[in-house]
Amino acid sequence: MSISAYDPNNIFAKILKGDIPSVKLYEDADTLAFMDVMPQAPGHLLVIPKQGSRNLLDADPAVLVKLMPVVQKLARAAKEAFDADGVFVAQFNEPAAGQTVFHLHFHVIPRHDGLPLKPHSGGMEDIEVLKANAEKIKAVL
Ligand code: 5GP
């Protein structure tokens, strides 16, 4: 199996360095969670490890051990904050699978019965809407 190299100049690495702004939800020594700028539903957020890996395929299992409890914590919070019926957790590996940003990330998206998701990487959301949705999630964290 060949694995492509990690590019330390990817957009999420820039968010981690503070070179690009993001609407943050949660941060600890190993993990950052922030709002997706092109949400597929209100409350769509991303959870990333601070240690760089391209995706799940090259990630250090020790990083995953620290990451997954945060994914769970944010999934629970997003579901409650949006009074959702369910919560979708997704993670794509390589372009053929839909990956567009090459720093490991988990999507967390509240889902409501009968409401379809907007397209992946669709339109940019208004920053004030993202901030308001982030406040709802942080209120239950
Ligand atoms: P992927 O297809 O790689 O799993 O999804 C990348 C996600 O990152 C998409 O849902 C896209 O909307 C989101 N995204 C792309 N650029 C940015 C950005 O600069 N900031 C934030 N917060 N999200 C981004």
PDB file of C-alpha atoms and ligand atoms in Angstrom:
ATOM      1  CA  MET A   1       0.000   0.000   0.000  1.00  0.00           C
ATOM      2  CA  SER A   2       1.444   3.395  -0.920  1.00  0.00           C
ATOM      3  CA  ILE A   3       0.578   6.354   1.304  1.00  0.00           C
ATOM      4  CA  SER A   4       1.001   9.938   0.101  1.00  0.00           C
ATOM      5  CA  ALA A   5       3.034  12.358   2.214  1.00  0.00           C
ATOM      6  CA  TYR A   6       1.498  14.807   4.697  1.00  0.00           C
ATOM      7  CA  ASP A   7       1.573  18.406   3.433  1.00  0.00           C
ATOM      8  CA  PRO A   8       2.201  20.695   6.447  1.00  0.00           C
ATOM      9  CA  ASN A   9       0.817  23.668   4.480  1.00  0.00           C
ATOM     10  CA  ASN A  10      -2.709  22.278   4.192  1.00  0.00           C
ATOM     11  CA  ILE A  11      -5.564  24.542   5.290  1.00  0.00           C
ATOM     12  CA  PHE A  12      -6.220  22.777   8.609  1.00  0.00           C
ATOM     13  CA  ALA A  13      -2.515  22.968   9.521  1.00  0.00           C
ATOM     14  CA  LYS A  14      -2.809  26.712   8.904  1.00  0.00           C
ATOM     15  CA  ILE A  15      -5.869  26.841  11.185  1.00  0.00           C
ATOM     16  CA  LEU A  16      -3.870  24.996  13.883  1.00  0.00           C
ATOM     17  CA  LYS A  17      -1.023  27.514  13.556  1.00  0.00           C
ATOM     18  CA  GLY A  18      -3.499  30.394  13.760  1.00  0.00           C
ATOM     19  CA  ASP A  19      -2.584  31.607  10.269  1.00  0.00           C
ATOM     20  CA  ILE A  20      -6.214  31.199   9.127  1.00  0.00           C
ATOM     21  CA  PRO A  21      -9.212  32.027  11.347  1.00  0.00           C
ATOM     22  CA  SER A  22     -11.758  29.431  12.425  1.00  0.00           C
ATOM     23  CA  VAL A  23     -14.828  29.352  14.653  1.00  0.00           C
ATOM     24  CA  LYS A  24     -13.486  27.175  17.470  1.00  0.00           C
ATOM     25  CA  LEU A  25     -15.554  24.912  19.683  1.00  0.00           C
ATOM     26  CA  TYR A  26     -13.128  22.902  21.761  1.00  0.00           C
ATOM     27  CA  GLU A  27      -9.383  22.596  22.195  1.00  0.00           C
ATOM     28  CA  ASP A  28      -7.065  20.468  24.305  1.00  0.00           C
ATOM     29  CA  ALA A  29      -3.391  19.529  24.070  1.00  0.00           C
ATOM     30  CA  ASP A  30      -3.976  17.069  21.233  1.00  0.00           C
ATOM     31  CA  THR A  31      -7.232  18.028  19.524  1.00  0.00           C
ATOM     32  CA  LEU A  32      -9.134  20.954  17.982  1.00  0.00           C
ATOM     33  CA  ALA A  33     -12.818  21.150  17.006  1.00  0.00           C
ATOM     34  CA  PHE A  34     -14.235  23.988  14.894  1.00  0.00           C
ATOM     35  CA  MET A  35     -17.173  24.773  12.638  1.00  0.00           C
ATOM     36  CA  ASP A  36     -17.121  23.644   8.998  1.00  0.00           C
ATOM     37  CA  VAL A  37     -17.335  26.750   6.761  1.00  0.00           C
ATOM     38  CA  MET A  38     -19.501  24.920   4.211  1.00  0.00           C
ATOM     39  CA  PRO A  39     -21.928  23.112   6.520  1.00  0.00           C
ATOM     40  CA  GLN A  40     -24.074  20.323   5.157  1.00  0.00           C
ATOM     41  CA  ALA A  41     -26.535  21.043   7.991  1.00  0.00           C
ATOM     42  CA  PRO A  42     -26.614  23.531  10.897  1.00  0.00           C
ATOM     43  CA  GLY A  43     -24.041  22.520  13.505  1.00  0.00           C
ATOM     44  CA  HIS A  44     -21.689  20.739  11.059  1.00  0.00           C
ATOM     45  CA  LEU A  45     -18.315  20.688  12.795  1.00  0.00           C
ATOM     46  CA  LEU A  46     -14.897  19.131  12.305  1.00  0.00           C
ATOM     47  CA  VAL A  47     -12.623  17.422  14.844  1.00  0.00           C
ATOM     48  CA  ILE A  48      -8.910  17.240  14.048  1.00  0.00           C
ATOM     49  CA  PRO A  49      -5.782  16.013  15.820  1.00  0.00           C
ATOM     50  CA  LYS A  50      -2.989  18.536  16.292  1.00  0.00           C
ATOM     51  CA  GLN A  51      -0.468  15.977  15.097  1.00  0.00           C
ATOM     52  CA  GLY A  52      -0.360  16.006  11.323  1.00  0.00           C
ATOM     53  CA  SER A  53      -1.463  13.021   9.317  1.00  0.00           C
ATOM     54  CA  ARG A  54      -2.937  13.030   5.826  1.00  0.00           C
ATOM     55  CA  ASN A  55      -5.930  10.927   6.874  1.00  0.00           C
ATOM     56  CA  LEU A  56      -6.865   7.785   8.800  1.00  0.00           C
ATOM     57  CA  LEU A  57      -4.566   5.602   6.707  1.00  0.00           C
ATOM     58  CA  ASP A  58      -1.301   7.141   7.932  1.00  0.00           C
ATOM     59  CA  ALA A  59      -2.457   8.255  11.392  1.00  0.00           C
ATOM     60  CA  ASP A  60      -0.630   7.082  14.507  1.00  0.00           C
ATOM     61  CA  PRO A  61      -3.041   4.834  16.450  1.00  0.00           C
ATOM     62  CA  ALA A  62      -1.986   6.651  19.634  1.00  0.00           C
ATOM     63  CA  VAL A  63      -3.395   9.849  18.099  1.00  0.00           C
ATOM     64  CA  LEU A  64      -6.698   8.115  17.325  1.00  0.00           C
ATOM     65  CA  VAL A  65      -6.989   6.969  20.928  1.00  0.00           C
ATOM     66  CA  LYS A  66      -6.991  10.599  22.044  1.00  0.00           C
ATOM     67  CA  LEU A  67      -9.090  11.855  19.143  1.00  0.00           C
ATOM     68  CA  MET A  68     -12.103   9.552  19.290  1.00  0.00           C
ATOM     69  CA  PRO A  69     -13.331  10.510  22.775  1.00  0.00           C
ATOM     70  CA  VAL A  70     -13.401  14.124  21.549  1.00  0.00           C
ATOM     71  CA  VAL A  71     -15.366  13.091  18.449  1.00  0.00           C
ATOM     72  CA  GLN A  72     -17.849  11.389  20.786  1.00  0.00           C
ATOM     73  CA  LYS A  73     -18.007  14.414  23.091  1.00  0.00           C
ATOM     74  CA  LEU A  74     -18.701  16.779  20.176  1.00  0.00           C
ATOM     75  CA  ALA A  75     -21.203  14.380  18.570  1.00  0.00           C
ATOM     76  CA  ARG A  76     -23.181  14.235  21.807  1.00  0.00           C
ATOM     77  CA  ALA A  77     -23.014  18.014  22.251  1.00  0.00           C
ATOM     78  CA  ALA A  78     -24.023  18.792  18.639  1.00  0.00           C
ATOM     79  CA  LYS A  79     -26.960  16.380  18.803  1.00  0.00           C
ATOM     80  CA  GLU A  80     -28.217  17.949  22.006  1.00  0.00           C
ATOM     81  CA  ALA A  81     -27.554  21.549  20.921  1.00  0.00           C
ATOM     82  CA  PHE A  82     -29.636  21.158  17.764  1.00  0.00           C
ATOM     83  CA  ASP A  83     -32.220  18.847  19.290  1.00  0.00           C
ATOM     84  CA  ALA A  84     -31.335  16.441  16.480  1.00  0.00           C
ATOM     85  CA  ASP A  85     -32.779  12.976  15.876  1.00  0.00           C
ATOM     86  CA  GLY A  86     -29.335  11.605  15.066  1.00  0.00           C
ATOM     87  CA  VAL A  87     -25.793  12.599  14.332  1.00  0.00           C
ATOM     88  CA  PHE A  88     -23.708  11.682  11.295  1.00  0.00           C
ATOM     89  CA  VAL A  89     -19.965  11.120  11.764  1.00  0.00           C
ATOM     90  CA  ALA A  90     -17.930  10.843   8.563  1.00  0.00           C
ATOM     91  CA  GLN A  91     -14.290  10.686   7.559  1.00  0.00           C
ATOM     92  CA  PHE A  92     -12.946  10.465   3.979  1.00  0.00           C
ATOM     93  CA  ASN A  93      -9.634   9.037   2.815  1.00  0.00           C
ATOM     94  CA  GLU A  94      -8.126  10.253  -0.458  1.00  0.00           C
ATOM     95  CA  PRO A  95      -9.883  12.075  -3.315  1.00  0.00           C
ATOM     96  CA  ALA A  96     -11.595   8.942  -4.597  1.00  0.00           C
ATOM     97  CA  ALA A  97     -13.430   8.771  -1.270  1.00  0.00           C
ATOM     98  CA  GLY A  98     -14.294  12.481  -1.249  1.00  0.00           C
ATOM     99  CA  GLN A  99     -11.376  13.909   0.758  1.00  0.00           C
ATOM    100  CA  THR A 100     -10.562  17.508  -0.167  1.00  0.00           C
ATOM    101  CA  VAL A 101      -8.452  18.679   2.807  1.00  0.00           C
ATOM    102  CA  PHE A 102      -5.470  16.482   3.564  1.00  0.00           C
ATOM    103  CA  HIS A 103      -5.227  16.685   7.347  1.00  0.00           C
ATOM    104  CA  LEU A 104      -7.133  13.973   9.214  1.00  0.00           C
ATOM    105  CA  HIS A 105     -10.588  15.181  10.260  1.00  0.00           C
ATOM    106  CA  PHE A 106     -13.913  13.781  11.377  1.00  0.00           C
ATOM    107  CA  HIS A 107     -17.128  15.464  10.256  1.00  0.00           C
ATOM    108  CA  VAL A 108     -19.876  15.660  12.914  1.00  0.00           C
ATOM    109  CA  ILE A 109     -23.284  16.632  11.513  1.00  0.00           C
ATOM    110  CA  PRO A 110     -26.589  16.771  13.434  1.00  0.00           C
ATOM    111  CA  ARG A 111     -29.391  15.060  11.465  1.00  0.00           C
ATOM    112  CA  HIS A 112     -33.139  15.547  11.630  1.00  0.00           C
ATOM    113  CA  ASP A 113     -35.677  13.010  10.370  1.00  0.00           C
ATOM    114  CA  GLY A 114     -36.739  13.814   6.813  1.00  0.00           C
ATOM    115  CA  LEU A 115     -34.247  16.676   6.298  1.00  0.00           C
ATOM    116  CA  PRO A 116     -31.661  15.941   3.579  1.00  0.00           C
ATOM    117  CA  LEU A 117     -28.052  17.055   3.871  1.00  0.00           C
ATOM    118  CA  LYS A 118     -26.785  19.883   1.666  1.00  0.00           C
ATOM    119  CA  PRO A 119     -24.011  18.882  -0.778  1.00  0.00           C
ATOM    120  CA  HIS A 120     -20.505  18.188   0.522  1.00  0.00           C
ATOM    121  CA  SER A 121     -18.257  21.287   0.124  1.00  0.00           C
ATOM    122  CA  GLY A 122     -21.255  23.345  -1.048  1.00  0.00           C
ATOM    123  CA  GLY A 123     -21.845  27.013  -0.237  1.00  0.00           C
ATOM    124  CA  MET A 124     -20.015  29.058   2.404  1.00  0.00           C
ATOM    125  CA  GLU A 125     -22.116  29.892   5.482  1.00  0.00           C
ATOM    126  CA  ASP A 126     -22.343  33.407   6.928  1.00  0.00           C
ATOM    127  CA  ILE A 127     -19.738  33.795   9.706  1.00  0.00           C
ATOM    128  CA  GLU A 128     -22.339  35.149  12.141  1.00  0.00           C
ATOM    129  CA  VAL A 129     -24.489  32.034  11.614  1.00  0.00           C
ATOM    130  CA  LEU A 130     -21.443  29.819  12.256  1.00  0.00           C
ATOM    131  CA  LYS A 131     -20.646  31.744  15.434  1.00  0.00           C
ATOM    132  CA  ALA A 132     -24.249  31.508  16.670  1.00  0.00           C
ATOM    133  CA  ASN A 133     -24.297  27.750  16.001  1.00  0.00           C
ATOM    134  CA  ALA A 134     -20.949  27.361  17.767  1.00  0.00           C
ATOM    135  CA  GLU A 135     -22.350  29.125  20.836  1.00  0.00           C
ATOM    136  CA  LYS A 136     -25.230  26.603  20.952  1.00  0.00           C
ATOM    137  CA  ILE A 137     -22.772  23.697  20.939  1.00  0.00           C
ATOM    138  CA  LYS A 138     -20.406  25.291  23.464  1.00  0.00           C
ATOM    139  CA  ALA A 139     -23.346  25.894  25.787  1.00  0.00           C
ATOM    140  CA  VAL A 140     -23.827  22.137  26.205  1.00  0.00           C
ATOM    141  CA  LEU A 141     -20.158  21.137  26.217  1.00  0.00           C
TER     142      LEU A 141
HETATM  143  P1  5GP B   1     -13.229  16.510   3.258  1.00  0.00           P
HETATM  144  O1  5GP B   1     -13.853  16.322   1.918  1.00  0.00           O
HETATM  145  O2  5GP B   1     -11.730  16.682   3.105  1.00  0.00           O
HETATM  146  O3  5GP B   1     -13.612  15.454   4.222  1.00  0.00           O
HETATM  147  O4  5GP B   1     -13.865  17.831   3.810  1.00  0.00           O
HETATM  148  C1  5GP B   1     -13.193  19.002   4.111  1.00  0.00           C
HETATM  149  C2  5GP B   1     -14.176  19.898   4.811  1.00  0.00           C
HETATM  150  O5  5GP B   1     -13.485  21.049   5.199  1.00  0.00           O
HETATM  151  C3  5GP B   1     -15.370  20.352   3.945  1.00  0.00           C
HETATM  152  O6  5GP B   1     -16.566  19.997   4.603  1.00  0.00           O
HETATM  153  C4  5GP B   1     -15.183  21.849   3.826  1.00  0.00           C
HETATM  154  O7  5GP B   1     -16.414  22.539   3.876  1.00  0.00           O
HETATM  155  C5  5GP B   1     -14.313  22.174   5.018  1.00  0.00           C
HETATM  156  N1  5GP B   1     -13.419  23.285   4.823  1.00  0.00           N
HETATM  157  C6  5GP B   1     -12.659  23.551   3.725  1.00  0.00           C
HETATM  158  N2  5GP B   1     -11.916  24.656   3.923  1.00  0.00           N
HETATM  159  C7  5GP B   1     -12.197  25.093   5.169  1.00  0.00           C
HETATM  160  C8  5GP B   1     -11.723  26.210   5.942  1.00  0.00           C
HETATM  161  O8  5GP B   1     -10.902  27.015   5.525  1.00  0.00           O
HETATM  162  N3  5GP B   1     -12.226  26.328   7.201  1.00  0.00           N
HETATM  163  C9  5GP B   1     -13.148  25.471   7.712  1.00  0.00           C
HETATM  164  N4  5GP B   1     -13.576  25.697   8.943  1.00  0.00           N
HETATM  165  N5  5GP B   1     -13.618  24.414   7.006  1.00  0.00           N
HETATM  166  C10 5GP B   1     -13.139  24.223   5.746  1.00  0.00           C
END
